Each structure stands twice: as C-alpha cells, then as structure tokens.
Coordinates of C-alpha atoms and ligand atoms in Angstrom, one line a residue:
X1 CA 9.3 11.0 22.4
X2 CA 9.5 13.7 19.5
X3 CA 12.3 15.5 21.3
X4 CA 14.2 12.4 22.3
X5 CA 14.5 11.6 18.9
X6 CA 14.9 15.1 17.3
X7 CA 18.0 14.7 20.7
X8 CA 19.2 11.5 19.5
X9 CA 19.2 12.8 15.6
X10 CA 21.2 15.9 16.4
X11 CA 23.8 13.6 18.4
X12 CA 23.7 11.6 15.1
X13 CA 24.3 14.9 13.3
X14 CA 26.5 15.8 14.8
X15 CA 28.6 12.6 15.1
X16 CA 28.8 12.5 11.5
X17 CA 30.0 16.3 11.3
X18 CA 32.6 15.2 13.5
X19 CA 33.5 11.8 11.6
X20 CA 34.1 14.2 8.6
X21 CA 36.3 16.7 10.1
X22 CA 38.7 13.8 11.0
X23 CA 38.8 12.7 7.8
X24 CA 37.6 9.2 7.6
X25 CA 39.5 7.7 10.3
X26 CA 35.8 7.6 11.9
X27 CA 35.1 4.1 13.4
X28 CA 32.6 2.3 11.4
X29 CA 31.5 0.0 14.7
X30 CA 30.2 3.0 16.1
X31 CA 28.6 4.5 13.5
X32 CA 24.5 5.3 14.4
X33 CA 21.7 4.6 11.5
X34 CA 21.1 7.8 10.1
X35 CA 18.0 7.5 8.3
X36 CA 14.9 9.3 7.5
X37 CA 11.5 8.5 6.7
X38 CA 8.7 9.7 5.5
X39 CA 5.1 8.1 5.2
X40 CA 2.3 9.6 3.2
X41 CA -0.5 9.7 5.8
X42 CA -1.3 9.0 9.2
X43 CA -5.4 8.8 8.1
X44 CA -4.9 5.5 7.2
X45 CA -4.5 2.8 9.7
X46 CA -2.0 1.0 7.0
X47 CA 0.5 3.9 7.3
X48 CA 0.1 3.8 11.0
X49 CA 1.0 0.2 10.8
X50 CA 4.3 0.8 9.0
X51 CA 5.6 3.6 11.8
X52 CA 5.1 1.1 14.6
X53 CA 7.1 -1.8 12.6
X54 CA 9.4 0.7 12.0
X55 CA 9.7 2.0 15.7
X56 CA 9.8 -1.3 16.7
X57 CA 12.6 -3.0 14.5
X58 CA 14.9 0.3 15.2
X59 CA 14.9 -0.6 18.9
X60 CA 15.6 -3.7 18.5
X61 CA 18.4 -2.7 16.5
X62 CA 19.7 -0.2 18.6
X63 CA 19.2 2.7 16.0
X64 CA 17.1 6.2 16.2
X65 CA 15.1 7.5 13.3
X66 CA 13.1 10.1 12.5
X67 CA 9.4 9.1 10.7
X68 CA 7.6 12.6 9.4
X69 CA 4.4 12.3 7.7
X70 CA 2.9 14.2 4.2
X71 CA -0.9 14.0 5.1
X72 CA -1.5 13.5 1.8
X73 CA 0.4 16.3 0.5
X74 CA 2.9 16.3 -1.7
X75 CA 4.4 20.1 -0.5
X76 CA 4.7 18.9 2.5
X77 CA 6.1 15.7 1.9
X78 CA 8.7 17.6 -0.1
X79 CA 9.1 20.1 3.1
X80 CA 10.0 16.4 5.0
X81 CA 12.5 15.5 2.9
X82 CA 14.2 19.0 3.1
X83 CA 14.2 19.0 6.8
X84 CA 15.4 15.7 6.9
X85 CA 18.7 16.2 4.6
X86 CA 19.5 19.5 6.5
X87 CA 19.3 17.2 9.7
X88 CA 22.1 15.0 7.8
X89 CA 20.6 12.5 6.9
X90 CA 22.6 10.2 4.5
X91 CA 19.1 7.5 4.0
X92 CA 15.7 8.3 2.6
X93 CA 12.9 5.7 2.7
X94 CA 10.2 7.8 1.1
X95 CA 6.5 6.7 0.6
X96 CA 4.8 9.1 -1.6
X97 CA 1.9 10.1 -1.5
X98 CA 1.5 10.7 -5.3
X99 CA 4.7 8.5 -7.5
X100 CA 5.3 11.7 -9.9
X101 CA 5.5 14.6 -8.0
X102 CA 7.6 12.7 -5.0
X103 CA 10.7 13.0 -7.9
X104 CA 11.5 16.4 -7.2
X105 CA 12.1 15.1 -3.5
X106 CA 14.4 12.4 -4.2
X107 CA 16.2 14.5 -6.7
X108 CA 16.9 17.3 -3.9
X109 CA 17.7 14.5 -1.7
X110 CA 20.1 12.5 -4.3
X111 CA 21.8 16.0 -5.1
X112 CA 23.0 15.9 -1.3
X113 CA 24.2 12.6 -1.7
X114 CA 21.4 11.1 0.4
X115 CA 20.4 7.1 -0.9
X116 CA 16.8 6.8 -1.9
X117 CA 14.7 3.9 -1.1
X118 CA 11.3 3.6 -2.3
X119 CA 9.1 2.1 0.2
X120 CA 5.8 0.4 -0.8
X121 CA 4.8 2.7 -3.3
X122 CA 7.4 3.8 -6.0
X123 CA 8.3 7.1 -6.6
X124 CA 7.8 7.2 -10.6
X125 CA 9.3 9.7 -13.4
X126 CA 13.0 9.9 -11.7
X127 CA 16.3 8.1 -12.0
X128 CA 17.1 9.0 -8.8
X129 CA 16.1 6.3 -6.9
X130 CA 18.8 3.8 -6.0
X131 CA 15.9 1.1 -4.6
X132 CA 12.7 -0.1 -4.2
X133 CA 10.8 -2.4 -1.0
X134 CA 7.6 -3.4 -2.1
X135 CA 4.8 -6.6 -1.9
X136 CA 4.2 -8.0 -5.1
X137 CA 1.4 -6.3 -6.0
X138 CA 0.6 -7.7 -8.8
X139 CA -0.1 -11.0 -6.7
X140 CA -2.4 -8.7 -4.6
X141 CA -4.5 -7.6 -7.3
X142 CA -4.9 -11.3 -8.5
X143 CA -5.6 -12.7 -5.3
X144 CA -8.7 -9.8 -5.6
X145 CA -10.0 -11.4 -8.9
X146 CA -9.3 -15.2 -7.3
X147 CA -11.2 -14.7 -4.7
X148 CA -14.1 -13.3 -6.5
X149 CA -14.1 -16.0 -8.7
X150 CA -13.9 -18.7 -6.4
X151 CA -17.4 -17.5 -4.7
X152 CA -19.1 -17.3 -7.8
X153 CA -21.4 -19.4 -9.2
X154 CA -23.3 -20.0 -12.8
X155 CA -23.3 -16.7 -15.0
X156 CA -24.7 -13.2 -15.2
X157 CA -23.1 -12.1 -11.8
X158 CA -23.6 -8.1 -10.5
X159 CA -19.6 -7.4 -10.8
X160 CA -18.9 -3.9 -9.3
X161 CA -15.1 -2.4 -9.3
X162 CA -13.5 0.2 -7.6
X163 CA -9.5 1.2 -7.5
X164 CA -6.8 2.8 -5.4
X165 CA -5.7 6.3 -5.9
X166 CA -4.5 7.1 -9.8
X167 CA -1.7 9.3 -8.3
X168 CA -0.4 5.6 -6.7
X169 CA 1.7 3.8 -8.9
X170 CA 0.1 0.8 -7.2
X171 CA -2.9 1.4 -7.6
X172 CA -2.5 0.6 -11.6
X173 CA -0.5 -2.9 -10.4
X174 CA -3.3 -3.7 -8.0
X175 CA -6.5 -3.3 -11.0
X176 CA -4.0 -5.0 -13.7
X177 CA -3.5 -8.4 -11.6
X178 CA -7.0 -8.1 -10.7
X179 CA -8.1 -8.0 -14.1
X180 CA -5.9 -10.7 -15.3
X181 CA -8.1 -12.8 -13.4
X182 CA -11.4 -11.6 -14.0
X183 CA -11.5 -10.7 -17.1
X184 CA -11.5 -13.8 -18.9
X185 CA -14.8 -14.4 -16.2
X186 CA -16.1 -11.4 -17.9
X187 CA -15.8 -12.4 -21.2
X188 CA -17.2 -15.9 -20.2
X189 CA -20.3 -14.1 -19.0
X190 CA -19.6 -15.5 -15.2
X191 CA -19.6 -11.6 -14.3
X192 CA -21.2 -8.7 -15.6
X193 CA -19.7 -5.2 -14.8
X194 CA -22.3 -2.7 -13.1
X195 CA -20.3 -0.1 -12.8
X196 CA -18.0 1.1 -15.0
X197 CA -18.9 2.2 -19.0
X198 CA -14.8 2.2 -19.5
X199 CA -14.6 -1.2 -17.9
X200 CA -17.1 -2.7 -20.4
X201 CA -16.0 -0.7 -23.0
X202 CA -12.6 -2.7 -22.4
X203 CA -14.6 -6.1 -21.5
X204 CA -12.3 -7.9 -24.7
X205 CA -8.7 -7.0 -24.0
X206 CA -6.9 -9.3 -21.1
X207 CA -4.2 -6.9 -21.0
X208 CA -4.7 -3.5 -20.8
X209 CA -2.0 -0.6 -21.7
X210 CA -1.3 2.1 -18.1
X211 CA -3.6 4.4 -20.5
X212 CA -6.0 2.1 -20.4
X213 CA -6.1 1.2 -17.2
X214 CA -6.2 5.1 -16.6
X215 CA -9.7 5.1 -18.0
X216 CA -10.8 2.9 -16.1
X217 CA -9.4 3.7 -12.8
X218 CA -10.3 7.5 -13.5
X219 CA -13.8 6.5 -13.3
X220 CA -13.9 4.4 -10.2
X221 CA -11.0 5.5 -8.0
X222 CA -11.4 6.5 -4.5
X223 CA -8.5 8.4 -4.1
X224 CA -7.9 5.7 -1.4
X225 CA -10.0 8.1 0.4
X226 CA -13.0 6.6 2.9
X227 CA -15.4 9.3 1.9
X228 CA -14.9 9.4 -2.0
X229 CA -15.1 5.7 -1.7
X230 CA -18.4 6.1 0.3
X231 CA -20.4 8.5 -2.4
X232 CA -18.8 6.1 -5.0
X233 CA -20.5 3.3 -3.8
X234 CA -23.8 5.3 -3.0
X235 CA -24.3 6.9 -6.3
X236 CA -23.8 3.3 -7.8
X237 CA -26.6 2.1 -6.0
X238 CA -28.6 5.1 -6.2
X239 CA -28.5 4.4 -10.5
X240 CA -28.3 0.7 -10.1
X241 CA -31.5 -1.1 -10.7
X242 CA -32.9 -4.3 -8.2
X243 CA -31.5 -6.7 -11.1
X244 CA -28.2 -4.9 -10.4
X245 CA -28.1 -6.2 -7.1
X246 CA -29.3 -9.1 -5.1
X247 CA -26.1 -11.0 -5.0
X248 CA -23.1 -9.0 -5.7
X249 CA -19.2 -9.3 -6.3
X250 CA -16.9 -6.3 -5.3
X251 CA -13.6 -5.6 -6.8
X252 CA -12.6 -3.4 -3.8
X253 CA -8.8 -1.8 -3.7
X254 CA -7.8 -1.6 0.3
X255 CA -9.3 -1.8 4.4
X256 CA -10.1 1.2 4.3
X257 CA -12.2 2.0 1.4
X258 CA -13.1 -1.5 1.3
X259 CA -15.3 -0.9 4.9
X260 CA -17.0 2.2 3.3
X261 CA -18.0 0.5 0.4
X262 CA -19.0 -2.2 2.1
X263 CA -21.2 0.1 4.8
X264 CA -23.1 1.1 1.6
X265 CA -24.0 -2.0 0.4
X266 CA -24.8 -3.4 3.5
X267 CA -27.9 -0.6 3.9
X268 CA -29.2 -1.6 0.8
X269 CA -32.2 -3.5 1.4
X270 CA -32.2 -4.8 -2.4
X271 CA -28.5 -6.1 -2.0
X272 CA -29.1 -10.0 -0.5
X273 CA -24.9 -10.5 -0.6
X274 CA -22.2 -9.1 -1.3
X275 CA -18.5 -10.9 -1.5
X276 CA -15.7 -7.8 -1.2
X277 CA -12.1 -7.9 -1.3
X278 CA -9.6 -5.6 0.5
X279 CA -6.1 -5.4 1.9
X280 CA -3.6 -4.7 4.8
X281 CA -5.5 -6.9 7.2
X282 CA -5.7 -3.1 9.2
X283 CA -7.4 -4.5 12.8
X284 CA -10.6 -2.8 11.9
X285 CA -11.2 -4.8 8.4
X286 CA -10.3 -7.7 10.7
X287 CA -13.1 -7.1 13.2
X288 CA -15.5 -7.1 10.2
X289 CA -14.1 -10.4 8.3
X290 CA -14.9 -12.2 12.2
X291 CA -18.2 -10.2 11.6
X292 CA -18.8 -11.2 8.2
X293 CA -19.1 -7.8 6.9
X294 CA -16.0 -7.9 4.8
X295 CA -15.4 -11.4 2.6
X296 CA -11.2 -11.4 2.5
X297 CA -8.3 -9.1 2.9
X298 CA -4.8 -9.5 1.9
X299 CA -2.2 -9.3 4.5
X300 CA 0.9 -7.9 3.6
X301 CA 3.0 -8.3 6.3
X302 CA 5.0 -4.9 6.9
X303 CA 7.3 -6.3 9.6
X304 CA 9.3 -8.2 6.9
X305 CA 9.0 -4.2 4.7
X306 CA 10.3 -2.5 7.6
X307 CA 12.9 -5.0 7.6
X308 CA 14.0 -4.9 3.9
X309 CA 14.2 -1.2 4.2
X310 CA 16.5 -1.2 7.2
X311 CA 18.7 -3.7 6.4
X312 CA 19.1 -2.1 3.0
X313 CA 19.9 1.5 4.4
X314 CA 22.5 -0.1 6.7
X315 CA 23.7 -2.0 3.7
X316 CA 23.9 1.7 2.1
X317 CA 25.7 3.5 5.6
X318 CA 28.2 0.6 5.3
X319 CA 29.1 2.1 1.5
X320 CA 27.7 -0.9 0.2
X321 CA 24.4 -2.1 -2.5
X322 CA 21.5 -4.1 -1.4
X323 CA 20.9 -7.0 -3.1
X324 CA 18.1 -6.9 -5.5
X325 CA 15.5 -9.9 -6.2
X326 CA 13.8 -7.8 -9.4
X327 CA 13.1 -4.2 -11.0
X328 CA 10.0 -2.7 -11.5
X329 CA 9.9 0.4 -14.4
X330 CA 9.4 3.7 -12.7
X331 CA 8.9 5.4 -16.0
X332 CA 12.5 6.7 -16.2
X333 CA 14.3 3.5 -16.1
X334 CA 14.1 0.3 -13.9
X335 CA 14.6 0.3 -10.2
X336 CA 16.5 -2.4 -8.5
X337 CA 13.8 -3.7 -5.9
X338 CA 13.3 -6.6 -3.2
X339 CA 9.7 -8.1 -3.6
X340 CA 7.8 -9.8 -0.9
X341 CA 5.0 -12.2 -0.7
X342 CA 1.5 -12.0 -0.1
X343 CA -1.4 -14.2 2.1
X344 CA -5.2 -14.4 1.4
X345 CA -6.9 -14.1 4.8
X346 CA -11.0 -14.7 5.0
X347 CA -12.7 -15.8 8.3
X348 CA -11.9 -19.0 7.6
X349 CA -7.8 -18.4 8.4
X350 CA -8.0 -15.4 10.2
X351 CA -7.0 -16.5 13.6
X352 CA -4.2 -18.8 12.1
X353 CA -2.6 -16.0 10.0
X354 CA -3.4 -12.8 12.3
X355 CA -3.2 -14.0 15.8
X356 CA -1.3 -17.4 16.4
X357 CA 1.4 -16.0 14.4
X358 CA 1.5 -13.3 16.8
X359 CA 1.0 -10.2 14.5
X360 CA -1.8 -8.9 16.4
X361 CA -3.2 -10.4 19.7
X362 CA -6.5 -11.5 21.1
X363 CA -8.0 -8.9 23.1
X364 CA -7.7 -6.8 20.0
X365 CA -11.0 -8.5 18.6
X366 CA -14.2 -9.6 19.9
X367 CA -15.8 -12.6 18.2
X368 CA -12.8 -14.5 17.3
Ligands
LIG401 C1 -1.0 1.5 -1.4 C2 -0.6 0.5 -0.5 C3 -1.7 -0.2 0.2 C4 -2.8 0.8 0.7 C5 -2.9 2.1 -0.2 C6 -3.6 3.2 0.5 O1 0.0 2.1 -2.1 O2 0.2 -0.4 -1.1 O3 -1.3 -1.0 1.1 O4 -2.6 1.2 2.0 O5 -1.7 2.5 -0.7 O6 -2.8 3.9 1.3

C-alpha cells in the first residue's frame, strides 16, 4: 500500500514538474490532488479514525495522498512536513502534536509555497497558516459540564477534573466551555472540586484568562496520555478521603484518557458512582457506554473533517480560497476556519447516532 502511494505520489510529482516546464498550458481537468498530511499519533484510536476517513474520502474522489504520522513528536513531525514539500507537495493538512512548536513546520512549508491547513487542532504562534478545520470545541467542553450537571442532584457533589494536553491548543477550548457550565454549579455549592487547589482557588471567576486556565490545566492534565491519565486518577484516590467519594462527577477530557480514569475509579471499593464524560465516540469508549462503564462521549464526526479539508485543498489546487464560516486567534492573528457541529451520545442514543447512521456497524459491539 505504502509503495503504491509513495508510486502514485512520484507520478504526481512528477506531473507537476512536467506541467511547469510547459509553462502553464497544463490542463487543469487532469490535474491529481497533491496533498500531504500529517497526524500526530497513531496511539490514539482518534487519529487512527481520521487516516481511514481520509483514505476513504480520497478514493472516492479519485485522488492519492500521502498520511505520515509524528508519534507524538514534534522533530519528527517537522521531518514529515520536509519530506512531504520535497515530494512536491503544493497542500499541507497538518495536525500537531504540540500548536507552538508545529510553526516552524508550516513556515518551512509556506516558504515553498505550500497552503497550510490546520486540521483539528490549530497550529498556534504563526501567520502562516492560510486555514483552519476544526469541531466547535468550545460546544464540546460545554456539553462536558451539561452533562455533569444534568445527573446531579442536591449539593455538596465529589466534582473531580482532569484536561487534555497543555501543549493542545484545544485542550484550553475544551476546559473553558466546560467551565462555563460548571462553574456557576460550583459557586452554587451543587459541586465541590476534589481535585484541583488551582481549580478552587479560581472557584469565583466564570471566565478565566489562557493563563489561568494554564494553572489549572498544569495541574490535572494528562498529556492526553492513557498512562499519565491512569496515575492521575490513582494518586487522587490514593489522597482522597471516603467523603471524597461515594458518588462522583468526572470532568474527563477524551476516550482515551477518559477509560483509564474511569478503570481507576471503578476499583475503588469506596466510589459507589461515578458519571464521566469523554469524546470521539473511539469504538472502545463505545463498548463501555453499552457497558455502563463510561456515562457519555461526544461524537465528533470526522467524515464531515476529512471532508472540509479536502474540499478546501482542492479549492486551494484550483488557485482558489475556501470559504470560511469563523476565525479562531492562533496567537499571531486570526485564522480563517470552517467549524463543525457536535452530538452528545450516552447509552441511551448510542445505537441511533453510532450504528443506524451507519458510522460504525453492529458486529463491532457486543451488548448493543
Ligand atoms: C484533541 C482532539 C481530540 C482528542 C485529543 C487527543 O486535539 O480534538 O479529539 O483526540 O486531541 O488526541
């Protein structure tokens, strides 16, 4: 598969080398998509989720692509992007791993006159980016706190919240929406933080500043890593008293770290419940919403992503500019960006949202 497309990218190569040397009289019906992407990690079932919708939606459009992957590392993510502009590439859709350090790869790539396009997460502290795909996030994070809210009842309820990775410019969205909605829960004594000094320390203030929101995240981020999130939740419980438990409300940023913390609650013998939120609707976090070990996750469906970013890099091949529903500040100016919608799924819509709609079948759970 790997060599067929490296094959198919070198035709494209070398098509366009061609096209140049006869000096735009190329003809544009047969020009070929020549993109490149790059995902952060293949560790995370999300990611893997993206590269499929990806592969799929290029088939069915008749173009080739090459997807490399960073592994969580932003050297080697920046080692993609190079090999992907020598291969002549003339699109980027670039995921970074961590928003900052991802500027010096769409500056190299911008300097070769390659489009940028900023998929999911946004690549922070650069102009050069020309656009931005993304989910509302902000509507994510809320539906967190909404859900949380909606299962609790009376006051004095064990709140306990984690976050995404602090290199992830969505990971600060994601907390902020989800704060907008429980805060003002906090401050009505509905929920009482358990976890986080910088979180109570900030109980007052329904909108925080990003420094803010840095304190707090620094002190109860994963990383979106499974095993941070794991010794996180652990040492929690290890300090946390039987009061501190019983019933208990989790804040919790995605699938992934949302089933470890989850896995650590569930062996404590003094935690009776325990209501968690996640996103992604990855097919494992489904299994345990039908097993009733996870409460909800948000599904954020990345066929219509992988759509926005192709039809925007074709939009770009054509010599054209993507239309553009919003911005979103990447710290050096405002990015033109296409924003979609987000769906609450528990067990109680599961089956409507996930499997009659076709996004993932049957046979891929047990329990339904
Ligand atoms: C976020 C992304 C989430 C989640 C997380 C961990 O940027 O929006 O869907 O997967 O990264 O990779």
């Amino acid at each position: 598969m790997k060599k067929v497309i490296t094959l198919l990218l070198a035709v494209v190569f070398a098509t366009s080398l061609f096209a140049a040397g006869q000096q735009g009289t190329a003809d544009a019906g047969s020009k070929k998509l020549a993109v490149g992407i790059v995902l952060p990690t293949k560790d995370e079932p999300r990611w893997l989720q993206d590269e499929a919708r990806f592969k799929d939606a290029l088939e069915a459009a008749g173009y080739s692509v090459e997807i490399l992957f960073s592994q969580g590392d932003s050297a080697r993510e920046r080692a993609n992007v190079e090999a992907l502009v020598a291969k002549g590439i003339q699109v980027l859709i670039l995921t970074p791993h961590d928003g900052d350090a991802a500027a010096a790869a769409a500056d190299l790539a911008a300097a070769a006159g390659v489009k940028v396009i900023s998929y999911d997460r946004l690549i922070t502290s650069t102009t050069n980016v020309d656009y931005y795909v993304t989910f509302d996030s902000f509507s994510v994070g809320k539906a967190f706190g909404q859900y949380l809210v909606d299962n609790a009842k009376g006051s004095g309820n064990n709140l306990y919240l984690y976050a995404g990775g602090s290199f992830d410019n969505n990971a600060f969205i994601f907390f902020d929406g989800a704060w907008s909605v429980l805060q003002p829960k906090i401050a009505d004594g509905t929920f009482v933080i358990k976890n986080s000094s910088e979180a109570i320390a900030l109980q007052g203030k329904k909108e925080l500043s990003r420094e803010e929101l840095g304190k707090i995240i620094g002190q109860v981020t994963t990383g979106w890593d499974f095993n941070i999130a794991k010794n996180l939740a652990e040492g929690h419980l290890t300090t946390a008293t039987a009061a501190d438990k019983g019933e208990v409300f989790i804040c919790a940023p995605n699938d992934g770290t949302v089933r470890a913390i989850a896995d650590a609650f569930g062996a404590d013998g003094d935690v009776t419940k325990y209501y968690i939120t996640g996103q992604d609707a990855e097919k494992a976090s489904v299994q345990y919403i039908i097993d009733g070990k996870q409460s909800m996750t948000v599904f954020k469906d990345v066929r219509t992503l992988t759509s926005d970013a192709i039809k925007a890099a074709v939009t770009y091949l054509e010599g054209k500019t993507p239309t553009a529903t919003g911005s979103y500040d990447n710290k050096a100016g405002m990015i033109p960006a296409m924003q979609t919608e987000v769906i609450t799924v528990d067990a109680a819509n599961v089956k409507s949202v996930l499997i009659d709609s076709g996004y993932y079948s049957a046979s891929d759970f047990t329990g339904l």
